[in-house]
mmCIF file of C-alpha atoms in Angstrom:
data_model
loop_
_atom_site.group_PDB
_atom_site.id
_atom_site.type_symbol
_atom_site.label_atom_id
_atom_site.label_comp_id
_atom_site.label_asym_id
_atom_site.label_seq_id
_atom_site.Cartn_x
_atom_site.Cartn_y
_atom_site.Cartn_z
ATOM 1 C CA MET A 1 0.000 0.000 0.000
ATOM 2 C CA PHE A 2 2.844 2.390 0.797
ATOM 3 C CA SER A 3 6.277 3.063 -0.668
ATOM 4 C CA GLY A 4 9.235 2.159 1.538
ATOM 5 C CA TRP A 5 12.688 3.684 1.922
ATOM 6 C CA ASP A 6 14.380 0.943 -0.082
ATOM 7 C CA PHE A 7 17.988 0.493 1.122
ATOM 8 C CA PHE A 8 17.562 2.864 4.082
ATOM 9 C CA SER A 9 14.250 1.445 5.374
ATOM 10 C CA PHE A 10 15.796 -0.383 8.352
ATOM 11 C CA LEU A 11 18.064 2.488 9.345
ATOM 12 C CA LEU A 12 15.178 4.953 9.220
ATOM 13 C CA GLU A 13 13.036 3.088 11.742
ATOM 14 C CA PRO A 14 15.136 3.251 14.931
ATOM 15 C CA ASN A 15 13.775 2.545 18.391
ATOM 16 C CA TRP A 16 15.702 3.232 21.601
ATOM 17 C CA TRP A 17 17.934 0.137 21.469
ATOM 18 C CA THR A 18 18.866 0.397 17.778
ATOM 19 C CA THR A 19 19.671 4.072 18.393
ATOM 20 C CA LEU A 20 21.869 3.062 21.326
ATOM 21 C CA ILE A 21 23.711 0.483 19.202
ATOM 22 C CA VAL A 22 24.291 3.011 16.414
ATOM 23 C CA TYR A 23 25.563 5.609 18.894
ATOM 24 C CA VAL A 24 27.964 3.135 20.540
ATOM 25 C CA VAL A 25 29.312 1.969 17.176
ATOM 26 C CA ILE A 26 29.813 5.539 15.916
ATOM 27 C CA ILE A 27 31.395 6.855 19.135
ATOM 28 C CA ILE A 28 33.786 3.920 19.535
ATOM 29 C CA GLY A 29 34.520 3.824 15.810
ATOM 30 C CA LEU A 30 35.384 7.524 15.704
ATOM 31 C CA TYR A 31 37.578 7.127 18.803
ATOM 32 C CA ILE A 32 39.530 4.270 17.204
ATOM 33 C CA ILE A 33 39.970 6.180 13.943
ATOM 34 C CA LEU A 34 40.987 9.359 15.761
ATOM 35 C CA SER A 35 43.486 7.442 17.909
ATOM 36 C CA ALA A 36 45.046 5.832 14.833
ATOM 37 C CA VAL A 37 45.262 9.111 12.891
ATOM 38 C CA LEU A 38 46.818 10.953 15.843
ATOM 39 C CA LYS A 39 49.142 8.114 16.850
ATOM 40 C CA LYS A 40 52.321 10.184 16.340
ATOM 41 C CA TYR A 41 50.832 13.594 17.095
ATOM 42 C CA HIS A 42 52.243 15.214 20.258
ATOM 43 C CA ASN A 43 48.866 16.623 21.416
ATOM 44 C CA ARG A 44 47.123 13.273 20.901
ATOM 45 C CA LYS A 45 46.013 12.895 24.538
ATOM 46 C CA LYS A 46 44.551 16.391 24.743
ATOM 47 C CA ILE A 47 42.580 15.930 21.533
ATOM 48 C CA LEU A 48 41.225 12.552 22.687
ATOM 49 C CA ILE A 49 40.221 14.080 26.028
ATOM 50 C CA GLY A 50 38.506 16.879 24.118
ATOM 51 C CA TYR A 51 36.728 14.270 21.991
ATOM 52 C CA LYS A 52 35.466 12.513 25.120
ATOM 53 C CA TYR A 53 34.269 15.841 26.529
ATOM 54 C CA VAL A 54 32.337 16.618 23.320
ATOM 55 C CA VAL A 55 30.793 13.112 23.400
ATOM 56 C CA TYR A 56 29.722 13.529 27.049
ATOM 57 C CA CYS A 57 28.133 16.914 26.311
ATOM 58 C CA PHE A 58 26.368 15.512 23.251
ATOM 59 C CA LEU A 59 24.998 12.521 25.145
ATOM 60 C CA LEU A 60 23.824 14.676 28.074
ATOM 61 C CA MET A 61 22.020 17.096 25.780
ATOM 62 C CA GLU A 62 20.612 14.327 23.579
ATOM 63 C CA GLY A 63 19.439 12.387 26.624
ATOM 64 C CA GLY A 64 17.885 15.478 28.181
ATOM 65 C CA LEU A 65 15.925 16.292 25.034
ATOM 66 C CA ARG A 66 14.683 12.705 24.789
ATOM 67 C CA LEU A 67 13.572 12.712 28.431
ATOM 68 C CA SER A 68 11.724 15.978 27.867
ATOM 69 C CA GLY A 69 9.728 14.422 25.021
ATOM 70 C CA LEU A 70 9.683 17.734 23.147
ATOM 71 C CA TYR A 71 10.775 16.334 19.815
ATOM 72 C CA TYR A 72 9.240 12.880 19.692
ATOM 73 C CA SER A 73 7.539 12.172 16.389
ATOM 74 C CA TYR A 74 3.950 11.030 15.949
ATOM 75 C CA PHE A 75 5.075 7.456 15.268
ATOM 76 C CA GLU A 76 7.429 7.364 18.276
ATOM 77 C CA LYS A 77 4.554 8.363 20.547
ATOM 78 C CA LYS A 78 2.234 5.928 18.833
ATOM 79 C CA GLY A 79 4.451 2.886 18.262
ATOM 80 C CA GLY A 80 7.803 3.412 20.000
ATOM 81 C CA LYS A 81 9.979 3.935 16.922
ATOM 82 C CA TYR A 82 10.684 6.613 14.358
ATOM 83 C CA GLU A 83 9.148 6.192 10.922
ATOM 84 C CA SER A 84 9.653 8.415 7.915
ATOM 85 C CA LEU A 85 6.507 10.050 6.608
ATOM 86 C CA TYR A 86 7.912 9.466 3.126
ATOM 87 C CA LYS A 87 7.303 5.782 3.805
ATOM 88 C CA TYR A 88 3.565 6.513 3.764
ATOM 89 C CA ARG A 89 3.422 7.785 0.225
ATOM 90 C CA PRO A 90 1.046 5.369 -1.546
ATOM 91 C CA LYS A 91 2.525 2.993 -4.105
ATOM 92 C CA GLU A 92 -0.591 2.926 -6.267
ATOM 93 C CA ALA A 93 -2.392 5.911 -7.754
ATOM 94 C CA LEU A 94 -5.712 4.375 -6.710
ATOM 95 C CA HIS A 95 -4.998 4.275 -2.984
ATOM 96 C CA LYS A 96 -7.218 1.928 -0.966
ATOM 97 C CA ARG A 97 -7.125 -1.191 1.195
ATOM 98 C CA GLY A 98 -7.304 -4.858 0.318
ATOM 99 C CA LEU A 99 -10.640 -6.196 -0.903
ATOM 100 C CA ASN A 100 -12.765 -8.020 1.704
ATOM 101 C CA ASP A 101 -9.908 -7.684 4.148
ATOM 102 C CA THR A 102 -9.548 -7.625 7.935
ATOM 103 C CA PHE A 103 -6.979 -5.422 9.675
ATOM 104 C CA TRP A 104 -6.275 -3.683 12.982
ATOM 105 C CA MET A 105 -6.328 0.023 13.711
ATOM 106 C CA GLU A 106 -4.036 0.451 16.716
ATOM 107 C CA SER A 107 -1.859 2.785 18.731
ATOM 108 C CA GLN A 108 0.577 1.439 21.310
ATOM 109 C CA ASN A 109 -0.922 1.343 24.829
ATOM 110 C CA GLU A 110 -3.994 3.308 23.704
ATOM 111 C CA PHE A 111 -6.339 1.370 21.432
ATOM 112 C CA LYS A 112 -6.705 -1.558 19.067
ATOM 113 C CA PHE A 113 -9.799 -1.944 16.882
ATOM 114 C CA ARG A 114 -10.626 -4.558 14.276
ATOM 115 C CA PHE A 115 -11.773 -3.234 10.891
ATOM 116 C CA THR A 116 -13.073 -4.983 7.791
ATOM 117 C CA THR A 117 -13.273 -3.778 4.202
ATOM 118 C CA ASN A 118 -15.900 -4.319 1.545
ATOM 119 C CA SER A 119 -15.377 -5.750 -1.939
ATOM 120 C CA GLN A 120 -14.212 -2.310 -3.149
ATOM 121 C CA GLY A 121 -11.459 -2.029 -0.494
ATOM 122 C CA TYR A 122 -13.048 0.597 1.779
ATOM 123 C CA SER A 123 -13.821 0.397 5.515
ATOM 124 C CA ASP A 124 -17.554 0.304 5.098
ATOM 125 C CA GLY A 125 -20.427 -2.105 4.559
ATOM 126 C CA GLU A 126 -20.985 -3.585 1.131
ATOM 127 C CA TRP A 127 -21.898 -1.005 -1.487
ATOM 128 C CA ARG A 128 -24.841 -1.962 -3.661
ATOM 129 C CA LEU A 129 -25.861 -0.681 -7.059
ATOM 130 C CA LYS A 130 -27.779 2.566 -7.216
ATOM 131 C CA ASP A 131 -31.318 2.423 -5.883
ATOM 132 C CA GLY A 132 -33.444 5.099 -7.570
ATOM 133 C CA ARG A 133 -35.124 6.029 -4.269
ATOM 134 C CA GLU A 134 -31.871 6.369 -2.373
ATOM 135 C CA PHE A 135 -30.074 9.689 -1.807
ATOM 136 C CA ARG A 136 -26.361 8.879 -1.761
ATOM 137 C CA ILE A 137 -23.712 10.947 0.016
ATOM 138 C CA LEU A 138 -20.104 9.903 -0.539
ATOM 139 C CA ALA A 139 -17.691 10.925 2.240
ATOM 140 C CA LEU A 140 -14.023 11.340 1.283
ATOM 141 C CA GLY A 141 -11.071 12.015 3.556
ATOM 142 C CA ASP A 142 -8.172 10.466 5.433
ATOM 143 C CA SER A 143 -7.928 8.588 8.751
ATOM 144 C CA PHE A 144 -10.363 10.997 10.435
ATOM 145 C CA THR A 145 -12.999 9.950 7.909
ATOM 146 C CA GLU A 146 -12.143 6.257 7.859
ATOM 147 C CA GLY A 147 -12.476 6.331 11.659
ATOM 148 C CA PHE A 148 -8.975 5.717 13.019
ATOM 149 C CA GLY A 149 -9.152 5.806 16.828
ATOM 150 C CA ALA A 150 -12.596 4.265 17.377
ATOM 151 C CA GLU A 151 -14.594 1.141 16.610
ATOM 152 C CA GLN A 152 -15.512 0.875 12.947
ATOM 153 C CA ASN A 153 -19.172 1.609 13.680
ATOM 154 C CA ARG A 154 -18.235 4.821 15.575
ATOM 155 C CA SER A 155 -16.616 6.816 12.746
ATOM 156 C CA TRP A 156 -18.242 10.179 12.053
ATOM 157 C CA VAL A 157 -19.702 8.733 8.853
ATOM 158 C CA ALA A 158 -21.257 5.800 10.724
ATOM 159 C CA GLN A 159 -22.653 8.098 13.409
ATOM 160 C CA ILE A 160 -24.061 10.742 11.072
ATOM 161 C CA SER A 161 -25.748 8.060 8.954
ATOM 162 C CA LYS A 162 -27.906 7.131 11.967
ATOM 163 C CA SER A 163 -28.994 10.686 12.715
ATOM 164 C CA ASP A 164 -31.670 11.121 10.034
ATOM 165 C CA THR A 165 -34.299 8.443 9.509
ATOM 166 C CA THR A 166 -36.818 10.739 7.791
ATOM 167 C CA LYS A 167 -35.167 10.638 4.376
ATOM 168 C CA GLU A 168 -33.840 7.909 2.121
ATOM 169 C CA LEU A 169 -30.275 8.965 2.924
ATOM 170 C CA LYS A 170 -27.339 6.600 2.526
ATOM 171 C CA TRP A 171 -23.797 7.585 3.528
ATOM 172 C CA TYR A 172 -20.794 5.857 1.925
ATOM 173 C CA ASN A 173 -17.430 5.979 3.694
ATOM 174 C CA GLY A 174 -14.655 6.422 1.129
ATOM 175 C CA GLY A 175 -12.106 7.566 3.725
ATOM 176 C CA ILE A 176 -8.634 6.002 3.618
ATOM 177 C CA SER A 177 -5.970 6.516 6.282
ATOM 178 C CA ALA A 178 -2.806 8.292 5.067
ATOM 179 C CA SER A 179 -4.615 9.665 2.025
ATOM 180 C CA ASP A 180 -5.048 13.340 1.130
ATOM 181 C CA PRO A 181 -7.613 15.356 -0.875
ATOM 182 C CA PHE A 182 -5.754 14.895 -4.161
ATOM 183 C CA THR A 183 -5.668 11.121 -3.617
ATOM 184 C CA ASN A 184 -9.380 11.235 -2.778
ATOM 185 C CA PHE A 185 -10.148 13.254 -5.904
ATOM 186 C CA PHE A 186 -8.211 10.801 -8.085
ATOM 187 C CA ALA A 187 -10.230 7.925 -6.576
ATOM 188 C CA LEU A 188 -13.488 9.795 -7.204
ATOM 189 C CA GLU A 189 -12.567 10.615 -10.786
ATOM 190 C CA ASN A 190 -11.346 7.119 -11.647
ATOM 191 C CA GLU A 191 -13.458 4.730 -9.561
ATOM 192 C CA LEU A 192 -15.866 6.103 -6.977
ATOM 193 C CA TYR A 193 -17.932 8.036 -9.533
ATOM 194 C CA LYS A 194 -19.456 4.620 -10.362
ATOM 195 C CA LEU A 195 -21.442 4.903 -7.124
ATOM 196 C CA LYS A 196 -23.362 7.739 -8.781
ATOM 197 C CA PRO A 197 -23.495 9.845 -5.604
ATOM 198 C CA ASP A 198 -26.010 12.650 -5.252
ATOM 199 C CA MET A 199 -23.525 14.575 -3.123
ATOM 200 C CA VAL A 200 -19.804 14.358 -2.328
ATOM 201 C CA VAL A 201 -18.385 15.544 0.994
ATOM 202 C CA GLN A 202 -14.603 16.004 1.051
ATOM 203 C CA ILE A 203 -12.976 16.613 4.447
ATOM 204 C CA TYR A 204 -9.723 18.572 4.203
ATOM 205 C CA THR A 205 -7.272 19.752 6.864
ATOM 206 C CA SER A 206 -4.411 22.220 7.103
ATOM 207 C CA GLN A 207 -2.108 19.212 7.531
ATOM 208 C CA ASP A 208 -3.078 18.059 4.040
ATOM 209 C CA PHE A 209 -1.541 21.181 2.532
ATOM 210 C CA GLU A 210 1.204 21.924 5.070
ATOM 211 C CA GLU A 211 2.583 18.375 5.122
ATOM 212 C CA ASP A 212 1.073 15.878 2.671
ATOM 213 C CA VAL A 213 1.384 18.042 -0.431
ATOM 214 C CA LEU A 214 5.024 18.728 0.472
ATOM 215 C CA LEU A 215 5.710 15.016 0.873
ATOM 216 C CA ARG A 216 3.758 13.910 -2.201
ATOM 217 C CA GLY A 217 2.873 16.820 -4.453
ATOM 218 C CA GLY A 218 -0.503 17.894 -5.819
ATOM 219 C CA MET A 219 -2.218 16.556 -8.938
ATOM 220 C CA GLU A 220 1.101 16.642 -10.807
ATOM 221 C CA ARG A 221 2.055 13.404 -9.021
ATOM 222 C CA PHE A 222 -0.530 11.560 -11.152
ATOM 223 C CA LYS A 223 0.854 11.130 -14.644
ATOM 224 C CA ASN A 224 -1.022 8.808 -16.989
ATOM 225 C CA LYS A 225 -2.692 7.362 -13.883
ATOM 226 C CA GLN A 226 0.732 6.444 -12.472
ATOM 227 C CA LEU A 227 2.411 7.976 -9.421
ATOM 228 C CA SER A 228 5.553 10.057 -9.685
ATOM 229 C CA TYR A 229 7.237 11.406 -6.536
ATOM 230 C CA LYS A 230 10.258 13.544 -5.820
ATOM 231 C CA GLU A 231 13.279 11.711 -4.416
ATOM 232 C CA LYS A 232 13.227 11.112 -0.666
ATOM 233 C CA PRO A 233 15.818 13.209 1.256
ATOM 234 C CA LYS A 234 18.536 10.880 2.568
ATOM 235 C CA ARG A 235 19.685 13.401 5.171
ATOM 236 C CA GLU A 236 16.524 12.581 7.113
ATOM 237 C CA ILE A 237 18.644 9.891 8.757
ATOM 238 C CA PHE A 238 20.140 12.606 11.010
ATOM 239 C CA TYR A 239 16.626 13.678 11.998
ATOM 240 C CA ALA A 240 15.687 10.075 12.763
ATOM 241 C CA TYR A 241 18.549 9.519 15.227
ATOM 242 C CA SER A 242 19.230 12.861 16.856
ATOM 243 C CA HIS A 243 16.890 15.039 18.899
ATOM 244 C CA ILE A 244 19.561 17.737 18.863
ATOM 245 C CA PHE A 245 19.290 17.796 15.084
ATOM 246 C CA ARG A 246 15.494 17.942 15.444
ATOM 247 C CA MET A 247 15.765 20.907 17.802
ATOM 248 C CA ILE A 248 18.010 22.803 15.368
ATOM 249 C CA TYR A 249 15.722 21.906 12.466
ATOM 250 C CA LYS A 250 12.643 23.029 14.417
ATOM 251 C CA LEU A 251 14.272 26.384 15.233
ATOM 252 C CA LYS A 252 15.184 26.842 11.561
ATOM 253 C CA SER A 253 11.999 25.612 9.907
ATOM 254 C CA GLY A 254 9.292 25.781 12.582
ATOM 255 C CA ARG A 255 8.312 22.180 11.716
ATOM 256 C CA LYS A 256 8.282 18.958 13.736
ATOM 257 C CA ILE A 257 8.450 16.701 10.682
ATOM 258 C CA PHE A 258 11.422 16.489 8.355
ATOM 259 C CA ILE A 259 10.943 18.171 4.999
ATOM 260 C CA PRO A 260 13.922 19.842 3.297
ATOM 261 C CA VAL A 261 13.916 23.572 4.003
ATOM 262 C CA SER A 262 14.231 24.217 0.260
ATOM 263 C CA GLU A 263 10.866 22.463 -0.229
ATOM 264 C CA LEU A 264 9.292 24.398 2.648
ATOM 265 C CA LYS A 265 10.198 27.666 0.938
ATOM 266 C CA LYS A 266 8.341 26.558 -2.193
ATOM 267 C CA ASN A 267 5.219 25.569 -0.254
ATOM 268 C CA ASN A 268 2.084 27.642 -0.792
ATOM 269 C CA PRO A 269 -0.956 26.032 0.899
ATOM 270 C CA LYS A 270 -3.345 28.571 -0.652
ATOM 271 C CA SER A 271 -2.109 27.770 -4.154
ATOM 272 C CA SER A 272 -2.378 23.999 -3.583
ATOM 273 C CA PHE A 273 -5.862 24.422 -2.118
ATOM 274 C CA ALA A 274 -6.898 26.553 -5.104
ATOM 275 C CA GLU A 275 -5.769 23.701 -7.369
ATOM 276 C CA LEU A 276 -7.950 21.265 -5.420
ATOM 277 C CA VAL A 277 -10.964 23.609 -5.576
ATOM 278 C CA LYS A 278 -10.536 24.004 -9.336
ATOM 279 C CA ASN A 279 -10.409 20.238 -9.895
ATOM 280 C CA TYR A 280 -13.467 19.557 -7.757
ATOM 281 C CA ASN A 281 -15.397 22.436 -9.284
ATOM 282 C CA ASN A 282 -14.743 21.221 -12.830
ATOM 283 C CA TRP A 283 -15.761 17.683 -11.869
ATOM 284 C CA ALA A 284 -18.916 18.866 -10.066
ATOM 285 C CA GLU A 285 -20.017 21.021 -13.007
ATOM 286 C CA LYS A 286 -19.314 18.254 -15.510
ATOM 287 C CA HIS A 287 -21.384 15.692 -13.594
ATOM 288 C CA GLN A 288 -23.843 18.199 -12.059
ATOM 289 C CA ILE A 289 -23.248 16.729 -8.609
ATOM 290 C CA THR A 290 -23.011 18.895 -5.493
ATOM 291 C CA VAL A 291 -19.596 18.838 -3.804
ATOM 292 C CA VAL A 292 -18.980 20.228 -0.310
ATOM 293 C CA LEU A 293 -15.404 20.761 0.909
ATOM 294 C CA ILE A 294 -15.291 20.866 4.723
ATOM 295 C CA PHE A 295 -12.316 22.239 6.647
ATOM 296 C CA PHE A 296 -11.346 20.437 9.829
ATOM 297 C CA HIS A 297 -8.272 21.042 11.972
ATOM 298 C CA THR A 298 -6.865 17.927 13.619
ATOM 299 C CA SER A 299 -5.518 19.585 16.789
ATOM 300 C CA SER A 300 -7.620 20.626 19.774
ATOM 301 C CA TYR A 301 -5.205 23.539 20.322
ATOM 302 C CA TYR A 302 -6.445 25.194 17.124
ATOM 303 C CA TYR A 303 -9.887 25.770 18.635
ATOM 304 C CA SER A 304 -8.654 27.186 21.937
ATOM 305 C CA ALA A 305 -6.123 29.607 20.423
ATOM 306 C CA GLU A 306 -7.854 32.683 19.029
ATOM 307 C CA ASP A 307 -4.774 33.856 17.111
ATOM 308 C CA TYR A 308 -4.285 30.529 15.320
ATOM 309 C CA VAL A 309 -6.255 30.526 12.057
ATOM 310 C CA SER A 310 -5.333 28.546 8.947
ATOM 311 C CA GLU A 311 -5.244 30.430 5.654
ATOM 312 C CA ILE A 312 -7.341 27.661 4.069
ATOM 313 C CA ASP A 313 -10.036 27.815 6.763
ATOM 314 C CA LEU A 314 -12.414 29.899 4.666
ATOM 315 C CA GLY A 315 -15.574 29.566 6.722
ATOM 316 C CA SER A 316 -18.694 29.186 4.583
ATOM 317 C CA LYS A 317 -18.428 30.095 0.895
ATOM 318 C CA ARG A 318 -20.204 29.115 -2.297
ATOM 319 C CA ARG A 319 -17.746 28.878 -5.180
ATOM 320 C CA SER A 320 -20.231 27.893 -7.874
ATOM 321 C CA LYS A 321 -23.641 26.349 -8.346
ATOM 322 C CA TRP A 322 -22.182 22.919 -7.613
ATOM 323 C CA LEU A 323 -19.332 23.591 -5.145
ATOM 324 C CA MET A 324 -19.466 24.875 -1.573
ATOM 325 C CA ILE A 325 -16.809 25.272 1.113
ATOM 326 C CA LYS A 326 -17.641 24.880 4.787
ATOM 327 C CA SER A 327 -15.718 24.858 8.067
ATOM 328 C CA LEU A 328 -16.136 23.019 11.370
ATOM 329 C CA SER A 329 -14.136 25.634 13.291
ATOM 330 C CA ASP A 330 -17.069 27.634 14.721
ATOM 331 C CA CYS A 331 -18.856 24.471 15.841
ATOM 332 C CA TYR A 332 -15.700 23.045 17.439
ATOM 333 C CA ARG A 333 -15.002 26.311 19.232
ATOM 334 C CA LYS A 334 -18.523 26.254 20.667
ATOM 335 C CA GLU A 335 -17.860 22.720 21.881
ATOM 336 C CA TYR A 336 -14.587 23.890 23.413
ATOM 337 C CA LEU A 337 -16.352 26.685 25.299
ATOM 338 C CA ASN A 338 -19.005 24.241 26.538
ATOM 339 C CA LYS A 339 -16.641 21.450 27.546
ATOM 340 C CA GLY A 340 -13.659 23.390 28.860
ATOM 341 C CA GLU A 341 -10.643 21.205 29.638
ATOM 342 C CA THR A 342 -12.614 18.015 28.938
ATOM 343 C CA PHE A 343 -12.600 19.082 25.265
ATOM 344 C CA ASN A 344 -9.051 17.660 24.984
ATOM 345 C CA LEU A 345 -10.341 14.252 26.087
ATOM 346 C CA LEU A 346 -12.035 13.850 22.693
ATOM 347 C CA TRP A 347 -8.594 13.135 21.156
ATOM 348 C CA TRP A 348 -6.231 10.272 22.033
ATOM 349 C CA GLU A 349 -3.309 11.840 23.882
ATOM 350 C CA ASN A 350 -0.425 10.186 21.997
ATOM 351 C CA ASP A 351 -2.061 9.141 18.744
ATOM 352 C CA GLY A 352 -3.856 12.455 18.184
ATOM 353 C CA HIS A 353 -6.953 11.034 16.470
ATOM 354 C CA HIS A 354 -10.464 11.381 17.790
ATOM 355 C CA ASN A 355 -11.905 8.720 20.060
ATOM 356 C CA ALA A 356 -15.544 7.614 19.669
ATOM 357 C CA GLN A 357 -16.825 10.664 21.584
ATOM 358 C CA GLY A 358 -14.706 12.935 19.398
ATOM 359 C CA TYR A 359 -16.176 11.410 16.255
ATOM 360 C CA GLN A 360 -19.627 11.927 17.720
ATOM 361 C CA MET A 361 -18.825 15.639 18.030
ATOM 362 C CA MET A 362 -17.399 15.660 14.512
ATOM 363 C CA ALA A 363 -20.564 14.028 13.135
ATOM 364 C CA LYS A 364 -22.723 16.577 14.972
ATOM 365 C CA CYS A 365 -20.715 19.510 13.601
ATOM 366 C CA ILE A 366 -20.630 18.179 10.038
ATOM 367 C CA GLU A 367 -24.382 17.650 10.088
ATOM 368 C CA GLU A 368 -24.851 21.175 11.426
ATOM 369 C CA VAL A 369 -22.914 22.808 8.578
ATOM 370 C CA ILE A 370 -24.260 20.718 5.690
ATOM 371 C CA ARG A 371 -27.867 20.045 6.759
ATOM 372 C CA PRO A 372 -29.221 22.984 4.685
ATOM 373 C CA VAL A 373 -27.265 21.745 1.660
ATOM 374 C CA ILE A 374 -28.571 18.185 2.025
ATOM 375 C CA ASP A 375 -32.151 19.398 2.397
ATOM 376 C CA SER A 376 -31.856 21.617 -0.681
ATOM 377 C CA VAL A 377 -30.282 18.991 -2.939
ATOM 378 C CA TYR A 378 -32.642 16.295 -1.668
ATOM 379 C CA GLN A 379 -35.684 18.468 -2.407
ATOM 380 C CA VAL A 380 -34.480 19.022 -5.974
ATOM 381 C CA LYS A 381 -34.057 15.278 -6.441
ATOM 382 C CA ILE A 382 -37.504 14.251 -5.212
ATOM 383 C CA ASN A 383 -39.100 16.962 -7.372
ATOM 384 C CA GLN A 384 -37.484 15.632 -10.523
#
């Protein structure tokens, strides 16, 4: 499902003991080499003592940063070892799971849930052919749509589908963990359109455009329905093993994931988002199907910090007859004001995904922002 690191895959997944082994080998190896090179040098002892002093300082600082936990990656918190995000670039252009498969959604010491896929490779019940009476809503997104962090029947899609029994509504969960809106759009354009949805709901986040697009690219990655990625940066190995390097990188780039600074300078989330809007708008107009793009920020901090607003959180806007943009931010902030500190309990502490209660809130907020749209489109359909 995902592309690996090839030759460097083992080295780029260190846990504490492999890191220790690498450090010991490097420190002793450098000492032996330095001793041999300086064998006849008159200040040999002073230089070797200086080397030991530098090593002690490095280990104390490195150990202190690790104990502080300031620079642990998402995967280290979740599974106990570093993993490159470049590893999670899909291998196939049509990114989905195995057909009729069973797998586990888990985070170390937090949760473990069994999921099953349908015959199309999505974490949902079996999808049947179009029923003329049925109003179909296709939900697209990443792990927050697939339901990572809760039982399969507690995703926001599963919960929102139970909220309205007055209409012939049917929700379809096309969410795939580690996907992004461009991956979702490619799937819609090349496969999921066969569902003949009456409405498409695409969840997007700031992370999609601040991280995923940098790691993968936008629509340009899909060439002749094949994937084409930029080369993975080999210097990430320093980031994988050293928290001192991570600290320096964070001070320089402001990021807690490794992306070459040269790529960060090229990044323009607004431009990438505009590309996504254009693609969805053209598709919606061509098929005359309503598309709603819904902004959602993955961090609880976003909703409690008044000065933290994403440039792609546009609120509520209509871009055309067939495309609308919505945001969950106002609804989430209301929930934050109502719940206070317990608001943070709707996310898993280490994993960072919603738990079942968080997905319940997400379902409530999504329904709140798109209910008028559903009612309007549904009324048009039944009057046809």
